[in-house]
Coordinates of C-alpha atoms and ligand atoms in Angstrom, one line a residue:
X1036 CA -93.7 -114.9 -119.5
X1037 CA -89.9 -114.7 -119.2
X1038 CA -89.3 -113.1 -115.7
X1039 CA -91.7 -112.4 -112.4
X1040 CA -90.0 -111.0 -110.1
X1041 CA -91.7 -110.9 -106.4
X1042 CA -90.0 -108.2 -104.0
X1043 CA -90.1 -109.8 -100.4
X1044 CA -89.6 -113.5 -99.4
X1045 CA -91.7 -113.8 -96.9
X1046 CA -94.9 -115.9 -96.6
X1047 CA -97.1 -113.9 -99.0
X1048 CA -93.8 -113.7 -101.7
X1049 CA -93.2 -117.4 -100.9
X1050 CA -96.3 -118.4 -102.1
X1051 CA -96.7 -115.8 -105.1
X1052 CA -93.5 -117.5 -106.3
X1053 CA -95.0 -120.8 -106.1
X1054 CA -97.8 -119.6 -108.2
X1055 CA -95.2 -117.8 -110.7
X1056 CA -93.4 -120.9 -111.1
X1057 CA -96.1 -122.2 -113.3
X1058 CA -96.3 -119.2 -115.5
X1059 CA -92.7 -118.0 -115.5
X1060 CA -89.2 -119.3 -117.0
X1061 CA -87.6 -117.7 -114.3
X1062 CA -89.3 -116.1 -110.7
X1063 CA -86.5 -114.3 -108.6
X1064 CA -87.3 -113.5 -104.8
X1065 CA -85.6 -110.0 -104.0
X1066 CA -85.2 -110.0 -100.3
X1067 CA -84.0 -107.6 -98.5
X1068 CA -82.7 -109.6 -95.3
X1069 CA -81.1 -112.2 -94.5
X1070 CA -84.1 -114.8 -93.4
X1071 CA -82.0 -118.1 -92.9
X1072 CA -83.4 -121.4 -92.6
X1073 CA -86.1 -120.7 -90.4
X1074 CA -87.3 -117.7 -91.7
X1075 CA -87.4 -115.6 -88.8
X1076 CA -84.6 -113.1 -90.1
X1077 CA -83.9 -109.8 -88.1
X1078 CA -86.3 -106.8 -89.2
X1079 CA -89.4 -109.2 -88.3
X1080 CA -90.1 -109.6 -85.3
X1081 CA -93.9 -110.4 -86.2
X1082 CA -92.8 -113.7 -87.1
X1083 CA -91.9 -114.9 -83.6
X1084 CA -95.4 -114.4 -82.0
X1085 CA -97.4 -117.0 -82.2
X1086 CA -99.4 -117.4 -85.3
X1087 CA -102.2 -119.6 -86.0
X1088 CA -103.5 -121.1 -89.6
X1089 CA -107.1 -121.0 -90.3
X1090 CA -108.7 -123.8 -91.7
X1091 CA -108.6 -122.2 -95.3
X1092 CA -105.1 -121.1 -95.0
X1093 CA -104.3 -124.9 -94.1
X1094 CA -106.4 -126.0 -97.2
X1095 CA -104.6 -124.0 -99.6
X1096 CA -101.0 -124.8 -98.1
X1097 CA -102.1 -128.1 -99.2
X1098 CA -103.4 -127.2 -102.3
X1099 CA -100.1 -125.5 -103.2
X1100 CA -98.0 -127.8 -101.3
X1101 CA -99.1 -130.7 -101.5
X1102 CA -98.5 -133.2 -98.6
X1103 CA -96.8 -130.7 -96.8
X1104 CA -99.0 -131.4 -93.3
X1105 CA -97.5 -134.9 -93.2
X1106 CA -94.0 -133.2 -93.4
X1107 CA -94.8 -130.6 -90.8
X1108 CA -96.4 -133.5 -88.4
X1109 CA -93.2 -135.5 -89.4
X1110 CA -91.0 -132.7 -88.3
X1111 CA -93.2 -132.4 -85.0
X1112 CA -95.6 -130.2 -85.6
X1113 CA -99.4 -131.3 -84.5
X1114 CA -102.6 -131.9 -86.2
X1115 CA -105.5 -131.0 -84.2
X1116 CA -108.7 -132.8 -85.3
X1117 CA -112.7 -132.5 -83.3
X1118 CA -111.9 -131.9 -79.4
X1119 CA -108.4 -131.0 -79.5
X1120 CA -109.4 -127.9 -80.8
X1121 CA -111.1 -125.7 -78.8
X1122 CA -112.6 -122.6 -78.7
X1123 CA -114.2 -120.6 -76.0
X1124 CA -116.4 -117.3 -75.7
X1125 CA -116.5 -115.2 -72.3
X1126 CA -114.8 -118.0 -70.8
X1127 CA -117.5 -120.5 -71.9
X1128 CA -116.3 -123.7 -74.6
X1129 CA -118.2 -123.4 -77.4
X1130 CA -120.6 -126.2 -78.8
X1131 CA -117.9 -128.7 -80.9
X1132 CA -117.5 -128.5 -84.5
X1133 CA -116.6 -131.9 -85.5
X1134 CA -114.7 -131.2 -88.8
X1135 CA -112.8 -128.4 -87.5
X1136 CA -108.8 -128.7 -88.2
X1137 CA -105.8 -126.8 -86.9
X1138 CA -102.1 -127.0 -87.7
X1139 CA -99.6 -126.5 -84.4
X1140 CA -97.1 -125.5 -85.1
X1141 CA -94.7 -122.2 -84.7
X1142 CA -94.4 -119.3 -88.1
X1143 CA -91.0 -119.9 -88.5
X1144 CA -90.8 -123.8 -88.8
X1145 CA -94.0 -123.7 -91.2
X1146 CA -92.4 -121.0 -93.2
X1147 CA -88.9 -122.3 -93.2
X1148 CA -90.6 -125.9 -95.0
X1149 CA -92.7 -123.7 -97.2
X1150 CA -89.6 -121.8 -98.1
X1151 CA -87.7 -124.9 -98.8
X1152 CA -90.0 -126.6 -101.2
X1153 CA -90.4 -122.9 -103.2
X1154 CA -86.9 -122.5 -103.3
X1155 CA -86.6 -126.2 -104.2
X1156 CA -88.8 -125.1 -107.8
X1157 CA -86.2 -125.5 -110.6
X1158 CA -87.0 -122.0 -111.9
X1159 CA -87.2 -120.1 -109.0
X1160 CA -84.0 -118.2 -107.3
X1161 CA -83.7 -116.2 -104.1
X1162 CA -81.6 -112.7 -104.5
X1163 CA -80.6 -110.7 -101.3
X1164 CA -81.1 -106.8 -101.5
X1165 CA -83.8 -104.5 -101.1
X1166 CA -85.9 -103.2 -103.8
X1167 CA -85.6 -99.3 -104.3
X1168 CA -87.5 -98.5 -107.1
X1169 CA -89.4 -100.0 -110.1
X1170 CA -88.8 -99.1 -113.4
X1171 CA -91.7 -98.0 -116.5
X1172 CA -92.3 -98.2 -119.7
X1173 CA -95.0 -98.0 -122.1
X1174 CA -97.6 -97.9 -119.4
X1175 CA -96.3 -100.7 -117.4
X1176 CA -93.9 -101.6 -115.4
X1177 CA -90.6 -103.3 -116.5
X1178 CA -88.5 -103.9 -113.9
X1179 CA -87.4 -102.9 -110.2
X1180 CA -83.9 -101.6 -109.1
X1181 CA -82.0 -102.6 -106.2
X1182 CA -79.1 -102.3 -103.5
X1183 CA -77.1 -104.7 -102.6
X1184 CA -78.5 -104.6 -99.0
X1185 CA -76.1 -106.3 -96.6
X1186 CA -73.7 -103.6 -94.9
X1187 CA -71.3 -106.2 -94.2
X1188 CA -71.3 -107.7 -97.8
X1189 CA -68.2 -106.8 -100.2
X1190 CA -70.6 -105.6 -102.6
X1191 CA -72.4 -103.1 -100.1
X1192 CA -74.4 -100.0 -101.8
X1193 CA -74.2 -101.7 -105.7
X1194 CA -77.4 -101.1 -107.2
X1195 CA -78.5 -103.3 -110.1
X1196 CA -81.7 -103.8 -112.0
X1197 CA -83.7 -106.9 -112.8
X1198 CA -86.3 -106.6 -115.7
X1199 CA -89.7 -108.8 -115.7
X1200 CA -92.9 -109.5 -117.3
X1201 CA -94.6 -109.1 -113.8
X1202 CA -93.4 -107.4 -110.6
X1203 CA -95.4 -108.7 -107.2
X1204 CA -95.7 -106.6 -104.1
X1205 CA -94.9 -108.7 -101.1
X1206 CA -93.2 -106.2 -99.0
X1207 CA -95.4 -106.4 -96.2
X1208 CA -97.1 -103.9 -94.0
X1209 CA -94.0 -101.4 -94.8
X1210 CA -93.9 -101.3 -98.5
X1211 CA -93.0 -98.4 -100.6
X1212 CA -94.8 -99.3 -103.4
X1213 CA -97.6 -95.8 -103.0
X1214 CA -94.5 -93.6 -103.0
X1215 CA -92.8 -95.4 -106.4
X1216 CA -96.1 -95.4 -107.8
X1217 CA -96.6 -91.4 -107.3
X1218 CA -92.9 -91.3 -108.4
X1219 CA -93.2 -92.9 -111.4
X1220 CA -96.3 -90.6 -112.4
X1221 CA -99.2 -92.8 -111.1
X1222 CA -101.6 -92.7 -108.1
X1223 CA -100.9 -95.0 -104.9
X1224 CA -104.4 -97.1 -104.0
X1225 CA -106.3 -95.4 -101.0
X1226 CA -105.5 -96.2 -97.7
X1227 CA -108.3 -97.4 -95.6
X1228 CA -107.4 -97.6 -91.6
X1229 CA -108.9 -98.7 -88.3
X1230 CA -107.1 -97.5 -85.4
X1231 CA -107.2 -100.4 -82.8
X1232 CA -104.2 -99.8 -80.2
X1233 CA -103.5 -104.0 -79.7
X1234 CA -100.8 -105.5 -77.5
X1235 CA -100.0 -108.7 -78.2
X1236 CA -97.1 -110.5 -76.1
X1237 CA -96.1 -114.3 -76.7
X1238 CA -94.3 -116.7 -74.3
X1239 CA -93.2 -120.6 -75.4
X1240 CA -93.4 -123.1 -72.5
X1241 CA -92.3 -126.4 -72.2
X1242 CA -94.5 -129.0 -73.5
X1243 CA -95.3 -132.5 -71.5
X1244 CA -98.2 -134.9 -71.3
X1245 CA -100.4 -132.6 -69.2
X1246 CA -103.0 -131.9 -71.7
X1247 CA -102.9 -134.6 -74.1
X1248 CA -106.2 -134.1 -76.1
X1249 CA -105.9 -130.7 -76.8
X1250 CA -103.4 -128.7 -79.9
X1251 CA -105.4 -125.2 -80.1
X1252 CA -107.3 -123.8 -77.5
X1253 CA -108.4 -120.3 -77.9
X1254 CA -110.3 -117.8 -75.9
X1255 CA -112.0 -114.6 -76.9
X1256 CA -114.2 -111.9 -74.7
X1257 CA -118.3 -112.1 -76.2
X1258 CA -121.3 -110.3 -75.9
X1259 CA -122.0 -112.1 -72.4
X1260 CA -119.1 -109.5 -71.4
X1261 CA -119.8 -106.8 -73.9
X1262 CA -116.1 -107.9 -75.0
X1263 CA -114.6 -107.2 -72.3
X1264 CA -111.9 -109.4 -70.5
X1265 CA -114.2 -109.5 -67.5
X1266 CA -115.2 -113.0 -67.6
X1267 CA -111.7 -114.1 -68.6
X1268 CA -108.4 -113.1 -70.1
X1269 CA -108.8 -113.4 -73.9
X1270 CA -105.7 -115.9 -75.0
X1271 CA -104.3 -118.7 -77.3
X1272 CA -102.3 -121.8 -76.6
X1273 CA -100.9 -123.7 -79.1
X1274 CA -99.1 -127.5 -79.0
X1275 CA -96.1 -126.5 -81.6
X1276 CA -92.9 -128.8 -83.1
X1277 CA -90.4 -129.2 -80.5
X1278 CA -92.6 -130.2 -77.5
X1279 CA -93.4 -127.0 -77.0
X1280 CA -96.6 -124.6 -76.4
X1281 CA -96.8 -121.6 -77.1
X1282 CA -99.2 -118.8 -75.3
X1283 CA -100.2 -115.6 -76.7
X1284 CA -102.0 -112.7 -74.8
X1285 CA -103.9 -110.2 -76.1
X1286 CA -105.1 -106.6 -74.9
X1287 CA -106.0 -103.3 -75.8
X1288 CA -104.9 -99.7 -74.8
X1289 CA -104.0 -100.0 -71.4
X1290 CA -104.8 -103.4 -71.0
X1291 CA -101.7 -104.4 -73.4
X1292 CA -100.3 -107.1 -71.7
X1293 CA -96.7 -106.1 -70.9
X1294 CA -92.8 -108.2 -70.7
X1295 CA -92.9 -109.1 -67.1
X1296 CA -92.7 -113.1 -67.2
X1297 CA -94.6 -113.2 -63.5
X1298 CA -97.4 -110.8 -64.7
X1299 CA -97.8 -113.1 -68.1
X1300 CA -98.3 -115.9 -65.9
X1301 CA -100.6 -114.0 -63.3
X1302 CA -102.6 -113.2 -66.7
X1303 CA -103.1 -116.5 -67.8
X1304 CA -104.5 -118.2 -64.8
X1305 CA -107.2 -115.8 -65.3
X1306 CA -107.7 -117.2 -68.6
X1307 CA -109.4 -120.3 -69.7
X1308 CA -108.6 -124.0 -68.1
X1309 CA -106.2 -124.7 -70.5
X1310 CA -104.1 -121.9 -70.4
X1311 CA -104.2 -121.8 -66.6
X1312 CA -103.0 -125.7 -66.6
X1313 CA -99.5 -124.6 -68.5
X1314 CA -98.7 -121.9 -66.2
X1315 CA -99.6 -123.7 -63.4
X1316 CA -97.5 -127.3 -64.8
X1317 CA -94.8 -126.2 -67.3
X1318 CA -91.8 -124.6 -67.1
X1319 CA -91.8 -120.8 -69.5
X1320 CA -88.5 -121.0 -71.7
X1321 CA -86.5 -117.6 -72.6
X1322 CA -88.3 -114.7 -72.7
X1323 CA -92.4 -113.0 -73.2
X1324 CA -92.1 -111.1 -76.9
X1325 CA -94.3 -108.4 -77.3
X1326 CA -95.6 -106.5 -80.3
X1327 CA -97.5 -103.2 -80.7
X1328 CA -100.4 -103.6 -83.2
X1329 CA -101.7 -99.8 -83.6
X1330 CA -103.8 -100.0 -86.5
X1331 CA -105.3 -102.0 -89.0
X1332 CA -104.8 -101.2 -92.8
X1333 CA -106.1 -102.1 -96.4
X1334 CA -105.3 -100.5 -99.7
X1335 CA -107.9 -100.5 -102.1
X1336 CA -106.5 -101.3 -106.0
X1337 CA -110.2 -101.4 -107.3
X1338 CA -111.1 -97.7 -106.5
X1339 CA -107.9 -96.6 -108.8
X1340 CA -109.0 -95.2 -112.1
X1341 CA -105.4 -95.9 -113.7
X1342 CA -102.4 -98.3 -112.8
X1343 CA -99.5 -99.6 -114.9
X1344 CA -99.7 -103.6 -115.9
X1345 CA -97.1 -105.6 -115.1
X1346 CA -97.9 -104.6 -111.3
X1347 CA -99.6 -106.8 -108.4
X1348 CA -99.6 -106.7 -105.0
X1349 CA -100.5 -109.6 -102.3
X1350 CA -100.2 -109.8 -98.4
X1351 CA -99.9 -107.3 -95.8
X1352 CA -98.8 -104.8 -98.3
X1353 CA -102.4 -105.0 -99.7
X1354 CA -103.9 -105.7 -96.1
X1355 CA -102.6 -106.2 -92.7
X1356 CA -105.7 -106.7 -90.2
X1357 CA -106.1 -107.3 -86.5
X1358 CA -103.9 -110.4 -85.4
X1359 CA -106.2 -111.7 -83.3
X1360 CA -108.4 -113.0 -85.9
X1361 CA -105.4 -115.2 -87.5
X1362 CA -106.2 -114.2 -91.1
X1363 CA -102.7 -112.7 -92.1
X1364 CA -101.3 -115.8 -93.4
X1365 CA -104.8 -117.2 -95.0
X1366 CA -105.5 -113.8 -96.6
X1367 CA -101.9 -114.7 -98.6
X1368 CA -102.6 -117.9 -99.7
X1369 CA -105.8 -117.3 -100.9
X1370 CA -104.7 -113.7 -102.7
X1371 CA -101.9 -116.4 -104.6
X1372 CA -104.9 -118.4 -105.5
X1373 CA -106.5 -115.1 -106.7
X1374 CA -103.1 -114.6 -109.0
X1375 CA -103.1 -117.9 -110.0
X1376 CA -107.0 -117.8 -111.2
X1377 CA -105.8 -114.6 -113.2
X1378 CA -103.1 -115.6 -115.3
X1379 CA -104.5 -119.4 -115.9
X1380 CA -107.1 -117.0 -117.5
X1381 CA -104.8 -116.2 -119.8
X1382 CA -104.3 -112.6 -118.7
X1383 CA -101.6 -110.9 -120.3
X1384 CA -99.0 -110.1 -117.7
X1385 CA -98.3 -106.8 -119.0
X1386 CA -101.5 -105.1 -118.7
X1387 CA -103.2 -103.3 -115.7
X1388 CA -104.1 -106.6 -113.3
X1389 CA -107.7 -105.3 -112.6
X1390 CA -109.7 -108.9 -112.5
X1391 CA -106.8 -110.0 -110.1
X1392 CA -107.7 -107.2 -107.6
X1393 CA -111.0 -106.9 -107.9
X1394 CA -111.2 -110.9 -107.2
X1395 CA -108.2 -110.3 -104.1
X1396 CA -110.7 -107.4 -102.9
X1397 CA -113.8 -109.9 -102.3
X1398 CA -110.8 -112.1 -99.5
X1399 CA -109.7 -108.8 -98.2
X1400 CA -113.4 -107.3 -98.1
X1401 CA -114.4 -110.8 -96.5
X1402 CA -111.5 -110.2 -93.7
X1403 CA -111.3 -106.8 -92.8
X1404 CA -115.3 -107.7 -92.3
X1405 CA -115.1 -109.8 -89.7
X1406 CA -112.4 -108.2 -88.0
X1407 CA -113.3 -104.6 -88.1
X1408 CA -117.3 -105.3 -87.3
X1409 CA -115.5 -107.5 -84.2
X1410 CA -113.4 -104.3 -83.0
X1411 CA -116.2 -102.1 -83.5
X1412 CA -117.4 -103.4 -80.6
X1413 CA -114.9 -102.0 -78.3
X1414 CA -115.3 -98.9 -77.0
X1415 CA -111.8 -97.3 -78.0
X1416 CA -112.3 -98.1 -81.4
X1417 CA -113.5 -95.0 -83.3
X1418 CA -114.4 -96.2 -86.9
X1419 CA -114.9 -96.2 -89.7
X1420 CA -118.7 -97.8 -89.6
X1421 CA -119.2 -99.4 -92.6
X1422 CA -122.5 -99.0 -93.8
X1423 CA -125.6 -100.8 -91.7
X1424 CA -123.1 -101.8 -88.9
X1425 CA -125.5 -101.3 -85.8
X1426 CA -128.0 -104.2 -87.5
X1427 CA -124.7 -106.4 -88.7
X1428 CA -123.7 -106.0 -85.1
X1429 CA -126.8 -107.4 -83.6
X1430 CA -127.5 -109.9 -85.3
X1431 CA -123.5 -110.6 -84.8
X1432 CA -124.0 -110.7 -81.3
X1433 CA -127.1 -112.9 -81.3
X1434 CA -125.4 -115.2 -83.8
X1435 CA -122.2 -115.5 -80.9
X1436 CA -124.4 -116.1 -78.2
X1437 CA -125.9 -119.1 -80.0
X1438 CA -122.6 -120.3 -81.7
X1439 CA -121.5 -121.2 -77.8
X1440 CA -124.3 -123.1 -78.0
X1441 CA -125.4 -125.0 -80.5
X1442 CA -123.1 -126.8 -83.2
X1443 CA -124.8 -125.6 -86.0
X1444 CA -125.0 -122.1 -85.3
X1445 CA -121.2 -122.4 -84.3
X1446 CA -120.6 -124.5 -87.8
X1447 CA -121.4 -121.7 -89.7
X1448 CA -120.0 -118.6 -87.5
X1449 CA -116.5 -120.9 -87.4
X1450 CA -117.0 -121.2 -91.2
X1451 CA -116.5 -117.3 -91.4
X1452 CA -114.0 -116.8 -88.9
X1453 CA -111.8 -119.4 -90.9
X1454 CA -112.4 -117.7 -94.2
X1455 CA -114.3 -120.9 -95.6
X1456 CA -117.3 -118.7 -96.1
X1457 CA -118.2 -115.0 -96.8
X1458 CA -119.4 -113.4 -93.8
X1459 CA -122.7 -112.4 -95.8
X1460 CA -123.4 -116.4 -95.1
X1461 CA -124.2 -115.8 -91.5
X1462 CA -127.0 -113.4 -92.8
X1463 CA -128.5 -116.7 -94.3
X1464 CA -132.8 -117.1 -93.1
X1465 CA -131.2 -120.3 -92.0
X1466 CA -128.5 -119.5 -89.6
X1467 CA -130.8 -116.6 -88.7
X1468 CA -134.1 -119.1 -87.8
X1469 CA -131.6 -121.6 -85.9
X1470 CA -130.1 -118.6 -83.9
X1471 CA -133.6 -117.4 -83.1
X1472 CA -134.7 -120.8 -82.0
X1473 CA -131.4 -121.4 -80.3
X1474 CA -131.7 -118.2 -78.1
X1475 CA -135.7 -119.3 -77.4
X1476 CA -134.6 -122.5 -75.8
X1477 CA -132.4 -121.0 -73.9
X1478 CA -134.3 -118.2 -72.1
Ligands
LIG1961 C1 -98.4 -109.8 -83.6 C2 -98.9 -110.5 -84.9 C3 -99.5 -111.7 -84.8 C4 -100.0 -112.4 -85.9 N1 -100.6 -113.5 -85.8 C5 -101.1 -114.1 -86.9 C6 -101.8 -115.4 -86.8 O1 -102.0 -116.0 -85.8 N2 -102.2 -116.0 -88.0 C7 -102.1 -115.4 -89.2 O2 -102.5 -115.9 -90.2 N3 -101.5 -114.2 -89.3 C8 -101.0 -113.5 -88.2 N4 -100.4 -112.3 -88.3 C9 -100.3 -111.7 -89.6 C10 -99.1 -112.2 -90.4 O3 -97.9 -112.1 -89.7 C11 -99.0 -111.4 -91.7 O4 -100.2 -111.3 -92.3 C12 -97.9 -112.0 -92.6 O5 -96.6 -111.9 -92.0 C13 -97.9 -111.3 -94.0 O6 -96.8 -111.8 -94.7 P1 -96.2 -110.9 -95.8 O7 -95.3 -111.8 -96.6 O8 -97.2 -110.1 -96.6 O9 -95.3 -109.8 -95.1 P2 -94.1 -109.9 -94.1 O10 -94.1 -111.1 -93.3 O11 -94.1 -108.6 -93.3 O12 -92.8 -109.9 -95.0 C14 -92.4 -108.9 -95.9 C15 -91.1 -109.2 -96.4 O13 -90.7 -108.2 -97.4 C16 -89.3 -107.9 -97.2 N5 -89.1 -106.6 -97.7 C17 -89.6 -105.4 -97.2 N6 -89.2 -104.4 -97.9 C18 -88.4 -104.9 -98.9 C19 -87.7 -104.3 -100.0 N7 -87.7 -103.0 -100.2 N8 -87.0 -105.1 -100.8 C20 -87.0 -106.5 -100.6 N9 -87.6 -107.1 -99.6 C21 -88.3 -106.3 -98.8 C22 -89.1 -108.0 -95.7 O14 -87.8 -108.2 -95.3 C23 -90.0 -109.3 -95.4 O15 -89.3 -110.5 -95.4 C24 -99.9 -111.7 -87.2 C25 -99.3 -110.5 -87.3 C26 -98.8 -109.9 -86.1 C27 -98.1 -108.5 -86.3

């Protein structure tokens, strides 16, 4: 094809356009702000809490950038391999899963070296302004129109148009792309939604040589607590470039943990060793970010009857789920592996995508499964219940108990959490008999 063009140069557009490249003459980014080097840019505050890559995010990075760990560890970033990453359940670490891996490092420095080797590709270009509108014809769509979107910039308020063979969604939670759709005579994808009522607050700490074996530790309330933060505050550390940690804390409705830097640090000596240990030994630089996290949301292309070609959408403007799970950046790589398994296919870029989203669907299905069966089981949370949830909760539970402990059990519960496996495989006779037997020895 002659021209993608992917609106939105963040992750998910980042790596669409690495996946245009090999298709495309020519992929432009259309962003609307200003990112800079690190990526952070101003409307995204999302970006500066702390973000952890799933195993299955990390193998796909590779895949589409490949030997981009070694730069990251180069550039300080940390590889956490067997015991230095750690998870724990009601306070409780969980048995080990030795060929567990996990990136440290901060979103905006792996961003900023994912940006640079996409913006690197000899056929793609970044543009700055904001998409406004996409343009039709024949049943598909043709092109997008934009604004200039800088206030300061001489050229303030121009709009200008950009035709393409494909147009990618990667505006994020916010996008517009429902209302263009209805605008330009089509239906916008239904609009599934889980109210959860999150708080999420992040603090960066100086980082010495008090824990040296450990680059992830994590900490989540289990059934031993009925998910509550009873038995201990749920929490993430993570050992990031720069010598730095960085903390996040988690809550929900009036347990959202708040700005108050003596309060965050109250918070996590009730949480597990390791996060006790930094508030205890290191000193907090600048200030605790929070973020509001209401709901949880997931458009559904597959349940449309009609859509134009030329037209695909990937990231959070497809699905933005609970944080907590750390699926957000996972979910983007593998929907750009979805695209890329499409078009090798030899799809025609002009028609109606539907085999891209029905395979996207069976990632976002897999995540929005894990993570809305896992907020289910707090009280506040009102629904939807998908279909069979009381038995899928269950066995959930039993399966939870024995992942703290035994390795196998925890092998294949950590294989869904990271997105490595469906989570139909915990529903395996196998994982089910081992559970069973598990919880048996234990009574
Ligand atoms: C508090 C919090 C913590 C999280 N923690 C994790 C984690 O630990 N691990 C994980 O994997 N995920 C995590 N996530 C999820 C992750 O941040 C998102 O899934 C990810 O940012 C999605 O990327 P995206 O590119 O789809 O959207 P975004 O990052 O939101 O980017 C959208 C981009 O589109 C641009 N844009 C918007 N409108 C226009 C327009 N009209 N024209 C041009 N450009 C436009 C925006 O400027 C922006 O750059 C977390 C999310 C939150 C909120």
């Amino acid at each position: 094809m002659k021209r993608a063009v992917v609106l939105g140069g963040s992750i998910a557009g980042l790596y669409a356009a690495r996946v245009l490249s090999d298709h495309a003459d020519d992929v432009v980014i259309l962003e609307a702000d200003d990112l800079g080097e690190d990526g952070t840019g101003r409307g995204a505050p999302h970006r500066q809490q702390l973000h952890a890559l799933l195993s299955m995010g990390h193998a796909h990075l590779e895949r589409w950038f490949p030997g981009i760990t070694g730069e990251l560890v180069a550039g300080g970033a940390r590889w956490g391999t067997g015991p230095e990453v750690q998870f724990y359940v009601d306070g409780v670490r969980k048995a080990p899963v030795p060929d567990l891996r996990m990136l440290g490092a901060s979103r905006p420095f792996l961003e900023s070296r994912v940006r640079r080797r996409v913006t690197a590709l000899p056929n793609v270009r970044v543009v700055q302004g904001r998409a406004e509108d996409l343009r039709f014809s024949a049943g598909r769509v043709c092109g997008v129109r934009y604004s200039t979107a800088e206030e300061t910039s001489p050229q303030a308020g121009r709009t200008d148009e950009l035709d393409a063979d494909l147009v990618v969604d990667a505006m994020g939670r916010s996008s517009r792309l429902g209302t263009w759709l209805l605008r330009g005579g089509w239906d916008h994808a239904p609009l599934d939604r889980m109210r959860i009522d999150l708080g999420y607050a992040t603090a960066v700490f100086r980082r010495g040589d008090e824990l040296p074996t450990t680059v992830v530790a994590h900490a989540s309330p289990g059934p031993a607590s009925g998910y509550q933060p009873t038995l201990s505050e749920p929490g993430a550390l993570v050992a990031v470039e720069d010598n730095r940690w960085m903390v996040v804390l988690a809550g929900y409705t009036d347990h959202r943990p708040g700005r108050d830097p003596a309060e965050f640090l109250a918070r996590m000596r009730r949480c597990v060793s390791p996060l006790h240990e930094v508030a205890d030994r290191c000193a907090l630089l600048g200030d605790v970010r929070t973020f509001p996290f209401q709901e949880s949301r997931r458009r559904d292309f597959t349940r449309l009857r009609r859509f134009p070609g030329g037209l695909v959408a990937v990231g959070d403007s497809v699905a933005s789920v609970n944080p907590i799970y750390g699926q957000g950046l996972t979910l983007a790589a593998l929907q750009a592996s979805c695209l890329s398994a499409y078009l090798r296919a030899g799809s025609p870029p002009h028609d109606p995508a539907w085999e891209y989203f029905r395979r996207a669907a069976v990632v976002v299905d897999a995540a929005w499964q894990v993570s809305a069966t896992a907020d289910l089981a707090q009280p506040h949370v009102q629904g939807p219940y998908p279909r069979g949830y009381r038995l899928t909760r269950w066995a959930g539970d039993k399966i939870a108990a024995a992942s703290v402990l035994d390795s196998g059990v925890n092998q294949a519960f950590m294989d869904v959490v990271h997105m490595r496996r469906h989570p139909k495989s915990l529903t395996h006779p196998r994982v089910l008999a081992r559970t069973a037997r598990v919880l048996a020895t234990a009574r």
